[in-house]
mmCIF file of C-alpha atoms and ligand atoms in Angstrom:
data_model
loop_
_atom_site.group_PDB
_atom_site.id
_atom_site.type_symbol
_atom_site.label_atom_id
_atom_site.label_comp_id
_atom_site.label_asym_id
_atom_site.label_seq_id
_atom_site.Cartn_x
_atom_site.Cartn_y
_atom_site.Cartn_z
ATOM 1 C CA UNK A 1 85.187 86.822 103.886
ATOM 2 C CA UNK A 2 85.403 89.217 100.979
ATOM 3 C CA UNK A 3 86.319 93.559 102.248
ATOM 4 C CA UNK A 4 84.743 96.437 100.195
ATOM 5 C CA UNK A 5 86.430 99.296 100.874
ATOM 6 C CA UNK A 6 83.824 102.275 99.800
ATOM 7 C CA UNK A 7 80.627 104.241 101.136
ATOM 8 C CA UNK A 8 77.036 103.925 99.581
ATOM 9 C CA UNK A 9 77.438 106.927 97.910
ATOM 10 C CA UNK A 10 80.032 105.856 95.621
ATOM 11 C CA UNK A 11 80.142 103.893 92.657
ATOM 12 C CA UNK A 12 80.178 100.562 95.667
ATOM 13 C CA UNK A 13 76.577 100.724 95.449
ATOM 14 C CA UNK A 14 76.573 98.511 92.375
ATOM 15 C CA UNK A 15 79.186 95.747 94.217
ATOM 16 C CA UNK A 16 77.425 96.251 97.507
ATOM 17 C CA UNK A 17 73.235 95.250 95.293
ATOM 18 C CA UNK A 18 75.075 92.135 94.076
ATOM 19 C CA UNK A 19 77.274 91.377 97.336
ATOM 20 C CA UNK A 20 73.497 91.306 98.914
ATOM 21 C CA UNK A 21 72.076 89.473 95.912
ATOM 22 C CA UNK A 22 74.313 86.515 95.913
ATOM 23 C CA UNK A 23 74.135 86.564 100.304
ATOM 24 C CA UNK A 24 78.031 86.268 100.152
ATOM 25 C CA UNK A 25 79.642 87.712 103.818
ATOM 26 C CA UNK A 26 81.460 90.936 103.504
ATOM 27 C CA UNK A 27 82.799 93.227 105.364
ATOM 28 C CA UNK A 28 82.631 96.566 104.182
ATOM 29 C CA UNK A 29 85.453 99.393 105.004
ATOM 30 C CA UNK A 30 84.249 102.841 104.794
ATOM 31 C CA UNK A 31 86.684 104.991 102.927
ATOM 32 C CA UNK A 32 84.953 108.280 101.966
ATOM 33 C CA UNK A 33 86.236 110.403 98.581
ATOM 34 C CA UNK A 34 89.204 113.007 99.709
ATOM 35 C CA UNK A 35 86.676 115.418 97.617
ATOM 36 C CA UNK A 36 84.328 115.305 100.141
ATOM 37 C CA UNK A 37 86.075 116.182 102.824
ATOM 38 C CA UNK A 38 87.544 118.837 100.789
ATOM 39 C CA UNK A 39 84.227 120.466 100.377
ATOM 40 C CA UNK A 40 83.683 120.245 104.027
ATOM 41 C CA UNK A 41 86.483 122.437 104.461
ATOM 42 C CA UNK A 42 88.412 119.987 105.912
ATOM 43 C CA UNK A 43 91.856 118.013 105.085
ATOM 44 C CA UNK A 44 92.139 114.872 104.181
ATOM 45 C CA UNK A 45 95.905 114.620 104.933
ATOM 46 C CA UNK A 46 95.088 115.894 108.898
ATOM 47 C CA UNK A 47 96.256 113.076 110.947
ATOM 48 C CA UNK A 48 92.964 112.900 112.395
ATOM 49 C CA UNK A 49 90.885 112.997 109.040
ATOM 50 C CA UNK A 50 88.998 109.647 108.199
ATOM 51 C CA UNK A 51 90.209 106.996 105.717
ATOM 52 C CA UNK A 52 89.902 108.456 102.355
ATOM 53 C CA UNK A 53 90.740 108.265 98.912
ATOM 54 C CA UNK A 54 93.759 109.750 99.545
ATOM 55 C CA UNK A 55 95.142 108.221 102.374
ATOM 56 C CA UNK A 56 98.397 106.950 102.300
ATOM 57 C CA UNK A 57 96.913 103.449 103.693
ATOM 58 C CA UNK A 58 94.636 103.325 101.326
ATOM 59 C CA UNK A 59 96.910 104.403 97.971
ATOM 60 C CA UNK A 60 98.611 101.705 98.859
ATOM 61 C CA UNK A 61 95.573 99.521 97.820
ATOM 62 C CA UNK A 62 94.465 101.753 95.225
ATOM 63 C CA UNK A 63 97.276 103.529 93.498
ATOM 64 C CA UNK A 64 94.842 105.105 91.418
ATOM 65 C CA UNK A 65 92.948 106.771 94.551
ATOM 66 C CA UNK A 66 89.298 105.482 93.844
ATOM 67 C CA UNK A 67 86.317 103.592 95.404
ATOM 68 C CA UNK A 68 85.802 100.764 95.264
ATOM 69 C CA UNK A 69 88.633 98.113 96.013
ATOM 70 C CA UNK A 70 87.331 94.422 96.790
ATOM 71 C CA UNK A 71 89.991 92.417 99.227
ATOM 72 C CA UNK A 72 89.637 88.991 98.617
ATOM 73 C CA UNK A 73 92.313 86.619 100.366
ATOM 74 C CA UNK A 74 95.499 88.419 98.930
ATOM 75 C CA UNK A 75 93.741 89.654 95.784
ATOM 76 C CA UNK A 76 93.167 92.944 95.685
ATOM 77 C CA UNK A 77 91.014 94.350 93.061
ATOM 78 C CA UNK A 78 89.297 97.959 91.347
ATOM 79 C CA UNK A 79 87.268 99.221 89.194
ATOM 80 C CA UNK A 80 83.732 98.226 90.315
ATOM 81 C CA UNK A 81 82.506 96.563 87.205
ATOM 82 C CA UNK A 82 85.844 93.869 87.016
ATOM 83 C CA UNK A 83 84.547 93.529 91.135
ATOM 84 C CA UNK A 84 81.089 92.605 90.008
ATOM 85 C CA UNK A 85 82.233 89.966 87.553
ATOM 86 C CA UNK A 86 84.350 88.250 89.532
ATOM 87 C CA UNK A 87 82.002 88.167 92.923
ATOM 88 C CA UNK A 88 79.579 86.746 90.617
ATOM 89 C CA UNK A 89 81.936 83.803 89.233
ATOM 90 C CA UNK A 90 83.084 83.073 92.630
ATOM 91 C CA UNK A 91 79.435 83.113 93.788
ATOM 92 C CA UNK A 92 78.473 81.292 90.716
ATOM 93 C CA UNK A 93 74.751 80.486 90.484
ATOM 94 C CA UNK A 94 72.155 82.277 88.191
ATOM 95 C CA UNK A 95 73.337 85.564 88.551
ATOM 96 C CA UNK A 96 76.833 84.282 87.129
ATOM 97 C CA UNK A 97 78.001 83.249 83.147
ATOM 98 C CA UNK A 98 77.116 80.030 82.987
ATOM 99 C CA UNK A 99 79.782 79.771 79.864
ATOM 100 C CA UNK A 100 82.599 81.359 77.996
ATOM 101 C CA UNK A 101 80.015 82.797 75.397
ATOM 102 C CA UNK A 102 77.453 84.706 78.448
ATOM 103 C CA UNK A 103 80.650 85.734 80.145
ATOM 104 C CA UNK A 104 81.895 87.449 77.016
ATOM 105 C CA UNK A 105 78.505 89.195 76.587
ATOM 106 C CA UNK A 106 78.624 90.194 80.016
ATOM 107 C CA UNK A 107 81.810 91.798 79.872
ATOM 108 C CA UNK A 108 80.885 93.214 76.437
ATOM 109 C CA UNK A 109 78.106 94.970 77.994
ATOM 110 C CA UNK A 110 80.440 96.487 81.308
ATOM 111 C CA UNK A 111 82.533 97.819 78.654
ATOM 112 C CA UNK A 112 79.863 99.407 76.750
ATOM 113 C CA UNK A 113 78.385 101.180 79.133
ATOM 114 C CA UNK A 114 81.555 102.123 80.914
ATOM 115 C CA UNK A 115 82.909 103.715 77.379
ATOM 116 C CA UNK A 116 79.508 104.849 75.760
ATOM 117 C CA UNK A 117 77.083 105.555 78.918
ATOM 118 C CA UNK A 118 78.324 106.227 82.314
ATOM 119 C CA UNK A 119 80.089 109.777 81.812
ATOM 120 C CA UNK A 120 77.486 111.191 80.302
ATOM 121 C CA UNK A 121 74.696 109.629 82.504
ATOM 122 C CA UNK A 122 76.857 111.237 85.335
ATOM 123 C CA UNK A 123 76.693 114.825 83.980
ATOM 124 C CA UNK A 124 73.073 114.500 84.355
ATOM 125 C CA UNK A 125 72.941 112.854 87.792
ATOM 126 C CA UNK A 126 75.289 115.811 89.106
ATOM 127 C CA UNK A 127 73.767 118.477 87.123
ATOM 128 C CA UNK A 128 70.445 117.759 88.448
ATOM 129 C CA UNK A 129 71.470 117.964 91.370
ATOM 130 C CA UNK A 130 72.296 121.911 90.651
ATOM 131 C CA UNK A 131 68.920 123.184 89.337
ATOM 132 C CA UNK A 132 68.212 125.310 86.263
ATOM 133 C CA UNK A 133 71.788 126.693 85.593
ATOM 134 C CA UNK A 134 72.686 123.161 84.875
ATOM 135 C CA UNK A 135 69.975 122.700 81.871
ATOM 136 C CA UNK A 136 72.654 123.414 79.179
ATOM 137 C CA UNK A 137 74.982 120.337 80.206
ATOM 138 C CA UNK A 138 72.176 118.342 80.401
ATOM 139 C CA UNK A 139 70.781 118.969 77.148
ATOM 140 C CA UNK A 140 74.642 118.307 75.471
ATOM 141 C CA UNK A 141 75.202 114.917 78.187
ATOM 142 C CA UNK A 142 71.533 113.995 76.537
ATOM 143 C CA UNK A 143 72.800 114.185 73.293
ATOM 144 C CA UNK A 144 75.948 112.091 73.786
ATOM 145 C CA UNK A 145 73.311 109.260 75.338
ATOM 146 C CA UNK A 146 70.822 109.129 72.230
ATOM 147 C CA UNK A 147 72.725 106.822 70.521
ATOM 148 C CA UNK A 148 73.682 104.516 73.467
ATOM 149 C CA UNK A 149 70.435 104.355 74.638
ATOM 150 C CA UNK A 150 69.245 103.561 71.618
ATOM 151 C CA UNK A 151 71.644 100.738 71.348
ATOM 152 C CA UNK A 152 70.223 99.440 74.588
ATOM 153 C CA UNK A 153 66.652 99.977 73.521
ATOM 154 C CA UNK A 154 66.815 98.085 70.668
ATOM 155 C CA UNK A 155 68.452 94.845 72.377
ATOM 156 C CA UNK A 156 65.798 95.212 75.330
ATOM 157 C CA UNK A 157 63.067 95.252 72.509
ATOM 158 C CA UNK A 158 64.342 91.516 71.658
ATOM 159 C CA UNK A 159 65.781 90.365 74.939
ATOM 160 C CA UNK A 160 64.228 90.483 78.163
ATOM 161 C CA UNK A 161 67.856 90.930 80.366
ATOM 162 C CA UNK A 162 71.352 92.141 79.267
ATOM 163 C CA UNK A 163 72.315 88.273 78.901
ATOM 164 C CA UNK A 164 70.876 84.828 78.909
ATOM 165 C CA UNK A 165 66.890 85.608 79.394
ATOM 166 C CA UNK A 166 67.292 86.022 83.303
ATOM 167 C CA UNK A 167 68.539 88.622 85.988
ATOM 168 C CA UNK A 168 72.242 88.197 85.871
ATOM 169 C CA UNK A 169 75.432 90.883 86.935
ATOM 170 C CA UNK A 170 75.289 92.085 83.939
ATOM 171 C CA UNK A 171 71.971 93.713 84.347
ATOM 172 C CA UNK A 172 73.358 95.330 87.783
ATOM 173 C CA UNK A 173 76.004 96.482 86.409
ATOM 174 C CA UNK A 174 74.343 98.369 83.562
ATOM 175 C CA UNK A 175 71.507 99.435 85.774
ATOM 176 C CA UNK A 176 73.787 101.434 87.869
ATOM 177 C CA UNK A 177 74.984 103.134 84.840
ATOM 178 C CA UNK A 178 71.884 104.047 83.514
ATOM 179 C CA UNK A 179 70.730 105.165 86.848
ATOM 180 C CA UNK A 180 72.301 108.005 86.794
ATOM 181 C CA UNK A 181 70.296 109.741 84.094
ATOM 182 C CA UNK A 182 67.087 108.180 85.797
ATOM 183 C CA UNK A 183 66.321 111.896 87.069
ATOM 184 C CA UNK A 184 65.537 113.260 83.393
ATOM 185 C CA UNK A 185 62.499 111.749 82.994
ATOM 186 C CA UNK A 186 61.930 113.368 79.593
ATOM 187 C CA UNK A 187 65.002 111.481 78.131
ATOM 188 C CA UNK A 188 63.643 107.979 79.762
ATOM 189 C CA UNK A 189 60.331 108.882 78.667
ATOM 190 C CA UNK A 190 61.856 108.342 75.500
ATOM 191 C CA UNK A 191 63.365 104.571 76.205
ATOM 192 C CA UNK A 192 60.409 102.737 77.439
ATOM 193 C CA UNK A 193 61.956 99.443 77.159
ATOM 194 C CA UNK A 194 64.876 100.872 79.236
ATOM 195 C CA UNK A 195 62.707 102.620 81.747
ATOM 196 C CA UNK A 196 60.576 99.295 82.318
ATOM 197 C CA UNK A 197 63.766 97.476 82.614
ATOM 198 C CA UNK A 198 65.336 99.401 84.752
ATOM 199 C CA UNK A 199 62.209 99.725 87.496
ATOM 200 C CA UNK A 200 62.422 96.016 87.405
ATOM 201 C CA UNK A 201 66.212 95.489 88.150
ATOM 202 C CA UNK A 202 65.153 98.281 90.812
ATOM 203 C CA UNK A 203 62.185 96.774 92.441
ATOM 204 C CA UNK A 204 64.171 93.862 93.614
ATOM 205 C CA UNK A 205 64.576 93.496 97.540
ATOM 206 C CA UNK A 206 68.726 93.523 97.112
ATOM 207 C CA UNK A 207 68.517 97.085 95.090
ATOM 208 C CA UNK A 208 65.772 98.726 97.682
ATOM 209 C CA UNK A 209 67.765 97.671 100.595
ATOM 210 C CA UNK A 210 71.229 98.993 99.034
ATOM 211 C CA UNK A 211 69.445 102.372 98.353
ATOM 212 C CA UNK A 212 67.900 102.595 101.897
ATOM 213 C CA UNK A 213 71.187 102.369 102.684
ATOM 214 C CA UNK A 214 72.483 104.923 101.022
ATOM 215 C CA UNK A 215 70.122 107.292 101.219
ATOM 216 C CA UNK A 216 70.966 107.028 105.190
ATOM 217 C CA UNK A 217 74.276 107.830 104.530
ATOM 218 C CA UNK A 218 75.024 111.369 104.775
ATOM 219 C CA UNK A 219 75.501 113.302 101.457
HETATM 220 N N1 GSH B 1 85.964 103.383 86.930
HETATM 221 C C1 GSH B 1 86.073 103.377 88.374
HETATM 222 C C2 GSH B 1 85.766 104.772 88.890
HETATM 223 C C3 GSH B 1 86.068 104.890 90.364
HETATM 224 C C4 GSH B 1 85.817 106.310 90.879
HETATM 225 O O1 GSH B 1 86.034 107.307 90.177
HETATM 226 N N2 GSH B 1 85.375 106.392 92.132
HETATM 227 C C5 GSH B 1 85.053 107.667 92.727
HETATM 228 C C6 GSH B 1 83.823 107.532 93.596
HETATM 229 S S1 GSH B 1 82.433 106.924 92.711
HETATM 230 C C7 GSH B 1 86.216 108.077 93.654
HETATM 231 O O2 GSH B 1 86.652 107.272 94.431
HETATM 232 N N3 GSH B 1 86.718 109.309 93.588
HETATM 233 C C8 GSH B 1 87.710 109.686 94.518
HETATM 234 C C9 GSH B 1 88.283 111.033 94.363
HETATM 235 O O3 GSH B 1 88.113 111.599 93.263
HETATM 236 O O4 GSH B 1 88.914 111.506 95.317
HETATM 237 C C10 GSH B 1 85.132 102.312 88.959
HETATM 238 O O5 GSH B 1 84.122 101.997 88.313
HETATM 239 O O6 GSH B 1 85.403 101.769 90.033
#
């Protein structure tokens, strides 16, 4: 059985969708961020602080100090995307490449929107969370998206997924990029392939349970 060490509100979400997707066993570790518990006022080097990101047990998985790490009989993996694409080839199945050519496109995709859409998509999912003071770094992260999303409009205008003309990882993967700057409706109002898209990858059982989840966990 496969470990996830992470919490719902972390960028796990997108490994613990397709962990429920594929109905692969898992166990998952909680390991909150060490910024959290900072803001809480309390230490995450006490002796009696919970496993966090920077915990000496758990730099030892993750030098780097980051959510999430998959454990997978001796192999011990990050970065959440690289997670996704292999727990979908070891799954296999539709949700998987079914060739050299869709697993290329897959990863080209990850990489795209880990390079072009996530950071900016952030600044609007944590600036939202702030109110009106935040409208300036919203209006600059929208700016950095318009061409990325435009990108992604134009090959959801001629394809109904992100690869191979069915739901695959690759579609989770960029959904839980995009996500992020799901809360400025004016700039999705803008992307109505994307926004369609993105309800569907969303209205799937696998993606309502994860976010039940997580919206149970505490913030
Ligand atoms: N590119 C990495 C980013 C990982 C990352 O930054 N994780 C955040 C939570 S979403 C984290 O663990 N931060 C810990 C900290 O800053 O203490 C991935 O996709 O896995």
């Amino acid at each position: 059985m496969v470990t996830l060490y992470g919490m719902y509100r972390s960028r796990a979400t997108r490994n613990l969708w397709l962990l429920d997707e594929l109905a692969l066993p898992y166990t998952l570790k909680p390991v909150v961020q060490a910024y959290r518990l900072v803001a809480q006022g309390l230490d995450p080097q006490a002796p009696d602080a919970p496993l966090n990101t920077q915990s000496s047990e758990f730099l030892r998985l993750s030098p780097a100090g980051a959510i999430p790490v998959l454990e997978d009989a001796g192999l011990i993996l990050s970065e959440s995307l690289a997670i996704n694409l292999y727990l979908a080839r070891k799954a296999g199945g539709p949700l998987a490449p079914q060739d050299l050519r869709e697993e290329a496109q897959m990863t080209q995709w990850a990489l795209y929107g880990a390079t072009a859409i996530e950071s900016p998509a952030l600044e609007i999912a944590f600036a939202s969370q702030r109110g009106g003071e935040a409208q300036a770094v919203i209006e600059a992260a929208c700016d950095k998206l318009m061409r990325p999303l435009a990108a992604l409009e134009a090959h959801l205008e001629t394809h109904s997924h992100m690869v191979g003309g069915r739901f695959t990882v690759a579609d989770i993967n960029m959904a839980e990029m995009v996500r992020y700057a799901q809360p400025h409706s004016p700039l999705m109002a803008r992307f109505p392939r994307i926004k369609s898209w993105l309800e569907l990858c969303q209205s799937r059982p696998a993606f309502k349970k994860m976010w039940a989840t997580r919206e149970a966990e505490p913030a």
